[in-house]
Coordinates of C-alpha atoms in Angstrom, one line a residue:
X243 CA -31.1 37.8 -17.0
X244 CA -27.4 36.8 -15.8
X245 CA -27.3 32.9 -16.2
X246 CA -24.0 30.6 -14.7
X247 CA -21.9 28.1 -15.5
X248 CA -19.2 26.1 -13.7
X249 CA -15.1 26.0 -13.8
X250 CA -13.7 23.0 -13.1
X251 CA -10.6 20.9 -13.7
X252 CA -12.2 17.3 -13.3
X253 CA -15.3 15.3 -13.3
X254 CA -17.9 17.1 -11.1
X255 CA -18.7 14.7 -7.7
X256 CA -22.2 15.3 -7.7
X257 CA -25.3 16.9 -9.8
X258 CA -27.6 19.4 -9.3
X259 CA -31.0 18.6 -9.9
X260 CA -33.8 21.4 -9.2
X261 CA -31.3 22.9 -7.2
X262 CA -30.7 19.7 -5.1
X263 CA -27.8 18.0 -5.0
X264 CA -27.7 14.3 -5.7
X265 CA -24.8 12.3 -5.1
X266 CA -23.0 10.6 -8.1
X267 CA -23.6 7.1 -9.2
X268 CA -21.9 4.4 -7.2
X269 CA -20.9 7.2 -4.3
X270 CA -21.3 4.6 -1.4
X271 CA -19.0 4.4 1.0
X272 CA -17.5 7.7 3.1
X273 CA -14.4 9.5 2.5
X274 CA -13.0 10.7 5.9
X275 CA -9.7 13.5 5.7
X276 CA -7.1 13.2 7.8
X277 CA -4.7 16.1 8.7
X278 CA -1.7 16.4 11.6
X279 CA -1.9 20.5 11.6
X280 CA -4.8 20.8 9.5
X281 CA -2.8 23.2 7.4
X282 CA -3.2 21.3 3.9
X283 CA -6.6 20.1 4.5
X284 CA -8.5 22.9 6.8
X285 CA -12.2 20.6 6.9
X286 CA -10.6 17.5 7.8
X287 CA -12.2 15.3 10.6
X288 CA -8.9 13.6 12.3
X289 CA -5.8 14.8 13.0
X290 CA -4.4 11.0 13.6
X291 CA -5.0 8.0 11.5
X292 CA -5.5 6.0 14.0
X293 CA -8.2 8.1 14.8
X294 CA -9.9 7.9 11.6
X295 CA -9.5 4.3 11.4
X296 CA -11.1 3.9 14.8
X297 CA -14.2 6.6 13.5
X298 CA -14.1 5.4 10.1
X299 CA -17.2 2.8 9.3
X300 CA -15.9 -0.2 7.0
X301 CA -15.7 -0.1 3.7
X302 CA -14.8 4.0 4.4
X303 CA -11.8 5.5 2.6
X304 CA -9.1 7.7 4.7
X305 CA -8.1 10.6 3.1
X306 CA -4.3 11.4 4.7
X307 CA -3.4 14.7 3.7
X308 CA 0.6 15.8 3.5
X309 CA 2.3 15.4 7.3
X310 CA 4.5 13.2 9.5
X311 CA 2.2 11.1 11.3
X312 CA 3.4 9.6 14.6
X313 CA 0.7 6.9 15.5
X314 CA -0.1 4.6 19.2
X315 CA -2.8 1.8 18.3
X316 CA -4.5 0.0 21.2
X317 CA -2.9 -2.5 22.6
X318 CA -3.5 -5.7 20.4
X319 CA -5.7 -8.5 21.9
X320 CA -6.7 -12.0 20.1
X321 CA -9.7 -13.7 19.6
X322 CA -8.7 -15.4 23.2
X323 CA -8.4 -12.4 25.0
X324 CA -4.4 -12.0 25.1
X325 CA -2.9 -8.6 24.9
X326 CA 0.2 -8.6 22.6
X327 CA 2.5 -6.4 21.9
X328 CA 1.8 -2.9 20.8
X329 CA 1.1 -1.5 17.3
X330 CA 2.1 2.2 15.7
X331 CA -1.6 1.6 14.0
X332 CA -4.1 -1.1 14.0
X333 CA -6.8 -2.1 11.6
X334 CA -9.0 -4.7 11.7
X335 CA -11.8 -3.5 9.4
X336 CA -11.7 -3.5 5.4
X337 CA -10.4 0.3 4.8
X338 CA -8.4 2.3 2.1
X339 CA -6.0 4.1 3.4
X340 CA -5.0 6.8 0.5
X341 CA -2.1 9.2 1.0
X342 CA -1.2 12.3 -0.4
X343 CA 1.9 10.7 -2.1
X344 CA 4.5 8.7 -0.8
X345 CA 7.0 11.7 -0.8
X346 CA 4.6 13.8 1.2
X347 CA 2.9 11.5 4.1
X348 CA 4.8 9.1 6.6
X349 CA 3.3 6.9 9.2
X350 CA 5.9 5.6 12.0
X351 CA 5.4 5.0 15.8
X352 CA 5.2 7.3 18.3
X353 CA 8.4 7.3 20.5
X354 CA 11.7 5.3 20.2
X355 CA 10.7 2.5 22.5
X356 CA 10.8 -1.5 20.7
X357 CA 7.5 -2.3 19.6
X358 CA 8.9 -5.3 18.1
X359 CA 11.3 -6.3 21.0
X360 CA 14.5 -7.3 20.5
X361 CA 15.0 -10.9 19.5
X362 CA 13.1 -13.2 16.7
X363 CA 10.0 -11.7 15.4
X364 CA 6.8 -13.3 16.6
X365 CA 5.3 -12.4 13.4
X366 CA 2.1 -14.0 13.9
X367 CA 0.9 -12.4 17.0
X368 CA -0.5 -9.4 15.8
X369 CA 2.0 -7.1 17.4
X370 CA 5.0 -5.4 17.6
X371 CA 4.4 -3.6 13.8
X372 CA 4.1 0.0 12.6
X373 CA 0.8 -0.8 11.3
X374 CA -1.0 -4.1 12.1
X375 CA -4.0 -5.5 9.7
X376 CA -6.0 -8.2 11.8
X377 CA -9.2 -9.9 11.5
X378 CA -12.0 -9.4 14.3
X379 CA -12.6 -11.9 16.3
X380 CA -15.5 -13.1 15.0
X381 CA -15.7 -13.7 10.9
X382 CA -14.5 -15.6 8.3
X383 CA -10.8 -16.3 7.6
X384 CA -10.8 -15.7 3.5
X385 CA -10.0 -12.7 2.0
X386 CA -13.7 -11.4 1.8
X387 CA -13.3 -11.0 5.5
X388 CA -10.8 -8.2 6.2
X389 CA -9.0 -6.5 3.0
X390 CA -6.9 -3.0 3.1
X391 CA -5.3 -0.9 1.1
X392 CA -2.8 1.5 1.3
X393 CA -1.5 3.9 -1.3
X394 CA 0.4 7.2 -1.4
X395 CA 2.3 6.4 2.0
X396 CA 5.5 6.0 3.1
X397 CA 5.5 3.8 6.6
X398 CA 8.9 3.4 8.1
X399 CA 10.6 3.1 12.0
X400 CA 13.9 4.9 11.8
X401 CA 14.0 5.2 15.7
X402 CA 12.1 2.2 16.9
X403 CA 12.6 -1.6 16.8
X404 CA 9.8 -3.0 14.8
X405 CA 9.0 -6.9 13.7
X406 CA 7.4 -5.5 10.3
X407 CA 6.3 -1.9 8.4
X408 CA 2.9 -3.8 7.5
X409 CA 2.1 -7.2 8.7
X410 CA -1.3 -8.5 7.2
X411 CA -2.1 -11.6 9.9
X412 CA -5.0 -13.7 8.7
X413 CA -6.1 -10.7 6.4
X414 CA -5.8 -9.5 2.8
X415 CA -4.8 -6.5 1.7
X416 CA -2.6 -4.3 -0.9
X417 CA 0.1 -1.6 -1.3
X418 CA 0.3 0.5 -3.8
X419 CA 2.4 3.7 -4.9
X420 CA 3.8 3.1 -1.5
X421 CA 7.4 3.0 0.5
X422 CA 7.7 1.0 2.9
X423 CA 11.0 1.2 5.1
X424 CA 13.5 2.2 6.3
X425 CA 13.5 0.4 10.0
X426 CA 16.3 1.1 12.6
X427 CA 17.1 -2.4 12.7
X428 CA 18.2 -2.6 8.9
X429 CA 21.7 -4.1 7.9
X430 CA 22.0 -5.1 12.2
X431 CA 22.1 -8.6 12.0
X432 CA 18.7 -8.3 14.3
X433 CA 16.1 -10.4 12.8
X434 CA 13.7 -7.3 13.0
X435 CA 12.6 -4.9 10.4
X436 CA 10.7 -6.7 7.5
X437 CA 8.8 -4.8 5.2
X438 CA 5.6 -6.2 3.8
X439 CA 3.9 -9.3 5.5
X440 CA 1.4 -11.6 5.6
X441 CA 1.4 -14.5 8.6
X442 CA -1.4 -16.7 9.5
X443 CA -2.4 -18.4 12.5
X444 CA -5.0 -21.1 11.4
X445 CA -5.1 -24.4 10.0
X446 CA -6.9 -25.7 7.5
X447 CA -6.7 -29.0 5.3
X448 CA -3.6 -29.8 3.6
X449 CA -3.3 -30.4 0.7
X450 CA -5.8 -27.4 0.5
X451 CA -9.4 -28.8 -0.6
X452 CA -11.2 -26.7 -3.2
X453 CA -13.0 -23.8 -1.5
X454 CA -10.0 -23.4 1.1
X455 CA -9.9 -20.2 2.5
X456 CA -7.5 -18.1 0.3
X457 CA -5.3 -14.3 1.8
X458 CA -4.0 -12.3 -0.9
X459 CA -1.4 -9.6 -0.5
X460 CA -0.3 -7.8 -3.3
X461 CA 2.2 -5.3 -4.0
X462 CA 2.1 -2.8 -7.1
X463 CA 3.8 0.6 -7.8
X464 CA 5.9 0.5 -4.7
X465 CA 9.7 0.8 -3.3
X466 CA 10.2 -1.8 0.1
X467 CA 14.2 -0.7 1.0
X468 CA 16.4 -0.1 4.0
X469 CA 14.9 -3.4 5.4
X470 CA 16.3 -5.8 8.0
X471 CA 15.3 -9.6 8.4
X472 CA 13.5 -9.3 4.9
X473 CA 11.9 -7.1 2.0
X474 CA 8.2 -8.9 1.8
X475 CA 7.3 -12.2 3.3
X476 CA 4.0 -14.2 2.1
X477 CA 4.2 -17.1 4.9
X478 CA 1.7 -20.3 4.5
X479 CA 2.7 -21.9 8.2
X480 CA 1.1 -22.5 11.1
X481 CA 1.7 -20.4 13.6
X482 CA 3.1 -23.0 16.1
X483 CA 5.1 -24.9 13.2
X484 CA 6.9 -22.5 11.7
X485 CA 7.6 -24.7 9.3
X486 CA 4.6 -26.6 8.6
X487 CA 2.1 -25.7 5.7
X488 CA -1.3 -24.8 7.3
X489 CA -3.3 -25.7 4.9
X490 CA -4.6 -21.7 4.6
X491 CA -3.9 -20.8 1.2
X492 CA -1.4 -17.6 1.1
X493 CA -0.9 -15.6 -1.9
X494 CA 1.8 -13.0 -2.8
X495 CA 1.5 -10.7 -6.1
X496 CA 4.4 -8.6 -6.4
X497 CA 4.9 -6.4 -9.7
X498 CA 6.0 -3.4 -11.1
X499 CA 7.9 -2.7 -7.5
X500 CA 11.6 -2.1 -6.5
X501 CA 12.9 -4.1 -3.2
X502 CA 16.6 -2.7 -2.2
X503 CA 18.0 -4.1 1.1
X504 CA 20.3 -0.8 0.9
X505 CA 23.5 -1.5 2.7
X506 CA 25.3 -5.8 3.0
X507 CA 23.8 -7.0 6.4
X508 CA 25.3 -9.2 9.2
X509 CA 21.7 -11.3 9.8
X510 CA 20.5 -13.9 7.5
X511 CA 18.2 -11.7 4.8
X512 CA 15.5 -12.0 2.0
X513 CA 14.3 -9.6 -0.7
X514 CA 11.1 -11.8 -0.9
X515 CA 10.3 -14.9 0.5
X516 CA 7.6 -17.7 -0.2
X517 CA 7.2 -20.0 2.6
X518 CA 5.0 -23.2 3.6
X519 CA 3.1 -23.7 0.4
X520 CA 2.8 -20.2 -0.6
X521 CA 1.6 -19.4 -3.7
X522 CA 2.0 -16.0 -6.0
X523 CA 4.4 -14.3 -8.6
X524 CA 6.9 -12.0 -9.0
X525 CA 6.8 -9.8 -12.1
X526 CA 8.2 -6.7 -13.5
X527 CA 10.5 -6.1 -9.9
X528 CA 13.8 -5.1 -9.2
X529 CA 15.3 -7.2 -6.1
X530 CA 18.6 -5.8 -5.4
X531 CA 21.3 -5.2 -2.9
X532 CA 20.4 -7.7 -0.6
X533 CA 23.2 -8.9 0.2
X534 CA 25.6 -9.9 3.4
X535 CA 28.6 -8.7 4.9
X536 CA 30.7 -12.3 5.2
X537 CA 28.3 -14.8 3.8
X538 CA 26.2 -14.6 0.3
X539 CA 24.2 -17.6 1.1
X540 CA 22.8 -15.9 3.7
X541 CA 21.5 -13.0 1.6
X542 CA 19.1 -13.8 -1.0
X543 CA 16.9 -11.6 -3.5
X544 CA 14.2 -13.9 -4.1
X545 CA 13.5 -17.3 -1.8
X546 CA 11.4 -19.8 -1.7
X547 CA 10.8 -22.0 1.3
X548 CA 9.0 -24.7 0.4
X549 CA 6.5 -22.5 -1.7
X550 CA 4.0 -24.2 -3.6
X551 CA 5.8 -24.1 -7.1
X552 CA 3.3 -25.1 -9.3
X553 CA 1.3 -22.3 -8.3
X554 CA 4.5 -19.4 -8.4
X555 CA 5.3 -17.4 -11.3
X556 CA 8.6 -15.3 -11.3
X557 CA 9.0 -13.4 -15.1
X558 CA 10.8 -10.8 -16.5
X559 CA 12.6 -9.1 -13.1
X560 CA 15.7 -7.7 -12.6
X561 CA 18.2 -9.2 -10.2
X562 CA 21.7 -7.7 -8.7
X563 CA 23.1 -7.5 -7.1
X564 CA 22.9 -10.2 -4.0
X565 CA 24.1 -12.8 -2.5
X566 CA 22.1 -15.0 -3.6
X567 CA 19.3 -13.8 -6.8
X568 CA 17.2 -16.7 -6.5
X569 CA 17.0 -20.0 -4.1
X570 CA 15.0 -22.9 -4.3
X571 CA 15.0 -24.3 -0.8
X572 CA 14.1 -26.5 2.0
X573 CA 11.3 -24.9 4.6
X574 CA 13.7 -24.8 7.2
X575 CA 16.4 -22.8 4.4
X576 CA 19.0 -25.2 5.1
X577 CA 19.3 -26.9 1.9
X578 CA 18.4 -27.1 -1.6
X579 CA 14.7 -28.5 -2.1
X580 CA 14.3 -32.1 -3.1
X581 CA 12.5 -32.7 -6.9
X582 CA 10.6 -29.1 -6.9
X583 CA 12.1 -27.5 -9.8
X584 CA 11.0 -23.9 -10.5
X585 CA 11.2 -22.4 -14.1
X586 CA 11.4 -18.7 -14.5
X587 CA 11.5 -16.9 -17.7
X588 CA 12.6 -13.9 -19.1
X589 CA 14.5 -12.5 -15.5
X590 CA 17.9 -10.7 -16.3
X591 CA 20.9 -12.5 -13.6
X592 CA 23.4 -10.6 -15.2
X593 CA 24.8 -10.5 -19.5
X594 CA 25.3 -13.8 -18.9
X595 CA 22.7 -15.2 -17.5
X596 CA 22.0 -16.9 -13.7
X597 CA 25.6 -18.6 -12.5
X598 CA 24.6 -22.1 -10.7
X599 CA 25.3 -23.0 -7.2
X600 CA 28.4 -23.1 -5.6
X601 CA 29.8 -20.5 -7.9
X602 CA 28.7 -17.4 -6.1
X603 CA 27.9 -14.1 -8.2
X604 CA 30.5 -15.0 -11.0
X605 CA 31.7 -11.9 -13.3
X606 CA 28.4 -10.0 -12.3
X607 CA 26.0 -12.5 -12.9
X608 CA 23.5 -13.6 -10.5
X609 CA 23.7 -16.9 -8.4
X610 CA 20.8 -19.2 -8.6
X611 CA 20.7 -22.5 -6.4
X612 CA 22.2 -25.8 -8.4
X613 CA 20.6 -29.6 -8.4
X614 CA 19.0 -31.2 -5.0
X615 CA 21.3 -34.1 -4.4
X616 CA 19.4 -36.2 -6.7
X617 CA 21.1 -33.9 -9.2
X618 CA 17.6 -32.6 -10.5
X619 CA 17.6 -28.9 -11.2
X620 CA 16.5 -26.4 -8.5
X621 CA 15.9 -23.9 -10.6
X622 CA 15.7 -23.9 -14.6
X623 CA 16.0 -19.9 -15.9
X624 CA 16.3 -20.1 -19.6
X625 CA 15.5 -18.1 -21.3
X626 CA 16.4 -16.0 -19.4
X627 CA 17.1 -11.5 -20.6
X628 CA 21.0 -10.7 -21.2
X629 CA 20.0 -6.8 -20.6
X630 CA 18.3 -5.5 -17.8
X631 CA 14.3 -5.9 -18.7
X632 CA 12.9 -2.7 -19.8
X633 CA 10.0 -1.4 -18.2
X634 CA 11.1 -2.0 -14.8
X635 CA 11.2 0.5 -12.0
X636 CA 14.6 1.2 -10.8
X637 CA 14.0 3.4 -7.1
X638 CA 11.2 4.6 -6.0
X639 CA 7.6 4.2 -6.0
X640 CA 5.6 5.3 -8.7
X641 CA 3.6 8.4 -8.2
X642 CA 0.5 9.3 -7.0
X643 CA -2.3 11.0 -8.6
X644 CA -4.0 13.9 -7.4
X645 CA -7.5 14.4 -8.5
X646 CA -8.2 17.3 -9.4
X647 CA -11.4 19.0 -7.4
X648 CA -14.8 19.5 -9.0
X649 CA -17.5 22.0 -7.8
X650 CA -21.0 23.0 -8.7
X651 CA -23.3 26.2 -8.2
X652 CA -25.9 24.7 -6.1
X653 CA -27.6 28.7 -5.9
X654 CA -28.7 30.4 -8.2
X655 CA -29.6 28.1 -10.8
X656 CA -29.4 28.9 -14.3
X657 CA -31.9 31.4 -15.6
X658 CA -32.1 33.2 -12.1
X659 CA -32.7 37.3 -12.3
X660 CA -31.9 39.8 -10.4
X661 CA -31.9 43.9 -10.1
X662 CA -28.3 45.5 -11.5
X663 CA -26.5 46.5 -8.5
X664 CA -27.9 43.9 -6.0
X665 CA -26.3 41.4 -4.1
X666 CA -26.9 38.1 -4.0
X667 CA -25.2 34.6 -2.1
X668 CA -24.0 32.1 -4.0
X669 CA -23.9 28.7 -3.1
X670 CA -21.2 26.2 -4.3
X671 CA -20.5 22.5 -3.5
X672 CA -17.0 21.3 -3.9
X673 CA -15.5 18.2 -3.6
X674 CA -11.6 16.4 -4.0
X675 CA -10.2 13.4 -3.1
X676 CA -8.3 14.8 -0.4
X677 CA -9.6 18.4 0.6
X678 CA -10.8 21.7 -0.8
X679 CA -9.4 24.4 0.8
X680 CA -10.9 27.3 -1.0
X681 CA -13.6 28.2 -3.6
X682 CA -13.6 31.5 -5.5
X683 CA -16.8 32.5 -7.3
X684 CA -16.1 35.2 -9.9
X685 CA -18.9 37.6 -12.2
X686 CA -18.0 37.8 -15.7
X687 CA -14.6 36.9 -14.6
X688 CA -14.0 39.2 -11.7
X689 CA -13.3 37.8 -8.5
X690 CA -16.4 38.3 -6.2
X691 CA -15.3 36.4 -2.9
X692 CA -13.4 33.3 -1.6
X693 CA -14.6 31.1 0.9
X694 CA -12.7 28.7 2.8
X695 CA -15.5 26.4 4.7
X696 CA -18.0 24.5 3.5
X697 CA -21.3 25.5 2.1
X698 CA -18.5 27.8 -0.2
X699 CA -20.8 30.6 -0.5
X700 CA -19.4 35.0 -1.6
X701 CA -21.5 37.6 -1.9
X702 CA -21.5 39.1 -5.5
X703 CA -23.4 41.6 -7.6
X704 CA -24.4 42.3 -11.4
X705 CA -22.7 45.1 -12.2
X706 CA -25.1 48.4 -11.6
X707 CA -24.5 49.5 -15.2
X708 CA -25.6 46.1 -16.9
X709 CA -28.4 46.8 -19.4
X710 CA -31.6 45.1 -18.4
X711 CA -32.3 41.8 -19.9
X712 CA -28.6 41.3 -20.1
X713 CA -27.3 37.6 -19.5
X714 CA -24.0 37.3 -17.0
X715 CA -21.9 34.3 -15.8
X716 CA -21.1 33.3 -12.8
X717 CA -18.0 31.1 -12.3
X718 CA -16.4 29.2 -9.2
X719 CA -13.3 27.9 -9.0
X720 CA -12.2 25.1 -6.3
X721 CA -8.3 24.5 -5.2
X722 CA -7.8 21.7 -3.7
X723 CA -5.1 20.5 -0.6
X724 CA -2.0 20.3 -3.0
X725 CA -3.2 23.9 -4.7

């Protein structure tokens, strides 16, 4: 009476119950695989993302198996019917986009031809990005209404002029264990090329009322380098002031991240910016070689343009080196902000601590903007780390996780007979967070077949000299895309 157990290296997916299967507990939304040859991931659906986002329902997760990914969206239009520029990809449902690892999946545009055009960005028309994240035109304008993340992905334009890697307009979203950059653009003096954004193009009350419609971007685990205009930009205006709070409440979390402007630029530059009453922190980051070929003030690691202070936190980050490390300013950038002092803790400017404005980068140390000219403080850093902070990253984004796959013997179940010598099918169900590309089902550990297409089923047989009444396992063994 041969009887059968399972191999497997995670967490089975799914159960089988009186030879059904049921579906694990809180299994809700779909998974759908993307491949560009098909050759890591044999079963998947797509072989474009911008496929699978168009096929994938909300709330779905996209699978992006290892491969270069050249994408065209549709051209963008807005809620009033005006076609902007074009996107590499476009989303405008709530999605996870999940990579195979940022060192093994890109995402750029298809072509060399400026999406983003050639002079000042018009970041909040929806266009002109690698990928675009926009609300519908119907819906709500908090960040219930349209959030997406992205992990496991590197999306960059080294041959295309774009206005940002991933703009987030009127949307919320994340990116994690991610690279974003390079852009062609970077060090040019163009003000093209930023990294991570999010723009908005409504008003609301201002001050913002209790209840006010609140966008949250965060960035975890990730590497934004080889920018141009900026690193990542959380911007609070209105889209026809550009510097003018809105009144739509704009959040930036940024931690555990590295943003590297790579090589000293000719354009005015940011590592991050806050702008027009943004709100968010900074934690845990290294913000470093932005900086600019003639002019430091024009390069600076972490600005804030009229951000809402109160509500910013920037602790225990690593600066240098740049033209600026950190800058308290005006909305417009053209001078130190009046009475909004920001206090930072525990950030590492250099052995000696943050030098104040004018002195510029003194000895190594990091320059931080001086007092408003009512001689109050712009920015108050003590106390403030006289060795780089431990902990955080240095290059790179952190790396991604691959699940191992888990499969079940949906046929025979256990206790099943059968005559010595006979064959018999057996059925397996696999499953991975990317792809399975094979099962092999062994008998008393010798390989019996190997399917590569879903139902996994191979034909094996008891061995003809078993003694009747004799119990014998059956084992399978799923490999997944990355083996």
């Amino acid at each position: 009476m041969p009887f059968w157990t399972t191999a497997r290296r995670a967490a089975a997916a799914t159960t089988v119950v009186a030879g059904v299967l049921v579906p694990a507990a809180g299994a809700l939304a779909s998974t759908v695989v993307v491949d560009d040859d098909k050759a890591q991931c044999p079963n998947a659906q797509y072989t474009s993302v911008q496929a699978a986002v168009i096929g994938a329902a909300p709330y779905d997760t996209v699978a992006i198996c290892a491969g270069t990914y050249a994408e065209s969206a549709p051209a963008f239009e807005t809620a009033a019917g005006v076609v902007g520029a074009t996107n590499g990809l476009l989303i405008r449902k709530n999605l996870t986009l999940r990579g195979a690892g940022a060192d093994k999946v890109l995402i750029t545009p298809a072509g060399t031809a400026a999406l983003g055009g050639t002079g000042a960005p018009a970041l909040a028309d929806g266009g002109g990005n690698v990928v675009t994240v926009a609300r519908q035109t119907l819906g709500s304008t908090d960040e219930e209404d349209i959030s997406v993340t992205f992990s496991g992905l590197t999306i960059a334009s080294p041959n295309a002029d774009v206005d940002a890697g991933i703009n987030f307009i009127n949307t919320s979203g994340k990116v994690i264990n991610s690279v974003v950059g390079p852009f062609k653009n970077a060090g040019s003096g163009a003000p093209l090329g930023w990294g991570v954004t999010a723009t908005n193009s409504y008003l609301g009350t201002t001050p913002p009322t209790e209840g006010a419609p609140k966008r949250r971007v965060a960035v975890t685990g990730s590497a934004i380098t080889g920018f141009g205009a900026g690193g990542i930009k959380i911007d609070g205006s209105t889209e026809t002031a550009p510097t003018t709070r809105s009144g739509i409440v704009e959040i930036g979390e940024i931690s555990d991240s590295v943003v590297d402007g790579g090589a000293a630029a000719t354009g005015v530059r940011s590592g991050i910016e806050l702008h027009a009453g943004a709100r968010g922190f900074v934690t845990g980051t290294k913000i470093a070689n932005v900086t600019h070929a003639t002019t430091p003030r024009n390069a600076v690691g972490l600005l804030l343009t009229d951000a809402d202070i109160p509500n910013v936190s920037i602790t225990n980050n690593n600066f240098g080196p740049n033209g600026y490390g950190l800058f308290n300013a005006s909305a417009d950038n053209s001078a130190v902000r009046l009475g909004a002092k920001i206090v930072v803790t525990g950030n590492f400017f250099g052995t000696g601590g943050p030098t104040p404005d004018p002195a510029i980068r003194v000895a190594g140390r990091e320059a931080v903007s001086g007092p408003d000219t009512g001689a109050v403080a712009s920015v108050a850093a003590s106390p403030f780390a006289t060795e780089p902070v431990g902990g955080v990253p240095t290059s790179g984004a952190r790396a991604t996780v691959d699940t191992a796959p888990a499969v079940q013997i949906v046929d025979p179940l256990n206790g099943a007979t059968t005559a010595a010598g006979s064959a018999f099918d057996v059925l397996t169900a696999a499953t991975d967070d990317f792809d399975v590309t094979s099962v092999t089902v062994l008998v008393d550990g010798v390989a019996a077949g190997t399917d590569t297409v879903p139902p996994y089923t191979a034909r094996a047989v008891v061995p003809g000299t078993a003694a009747p009444g004799s119990a014998h396992t059956i084992t399978a063994i799923a490999t997944d895309s990355s083996g």
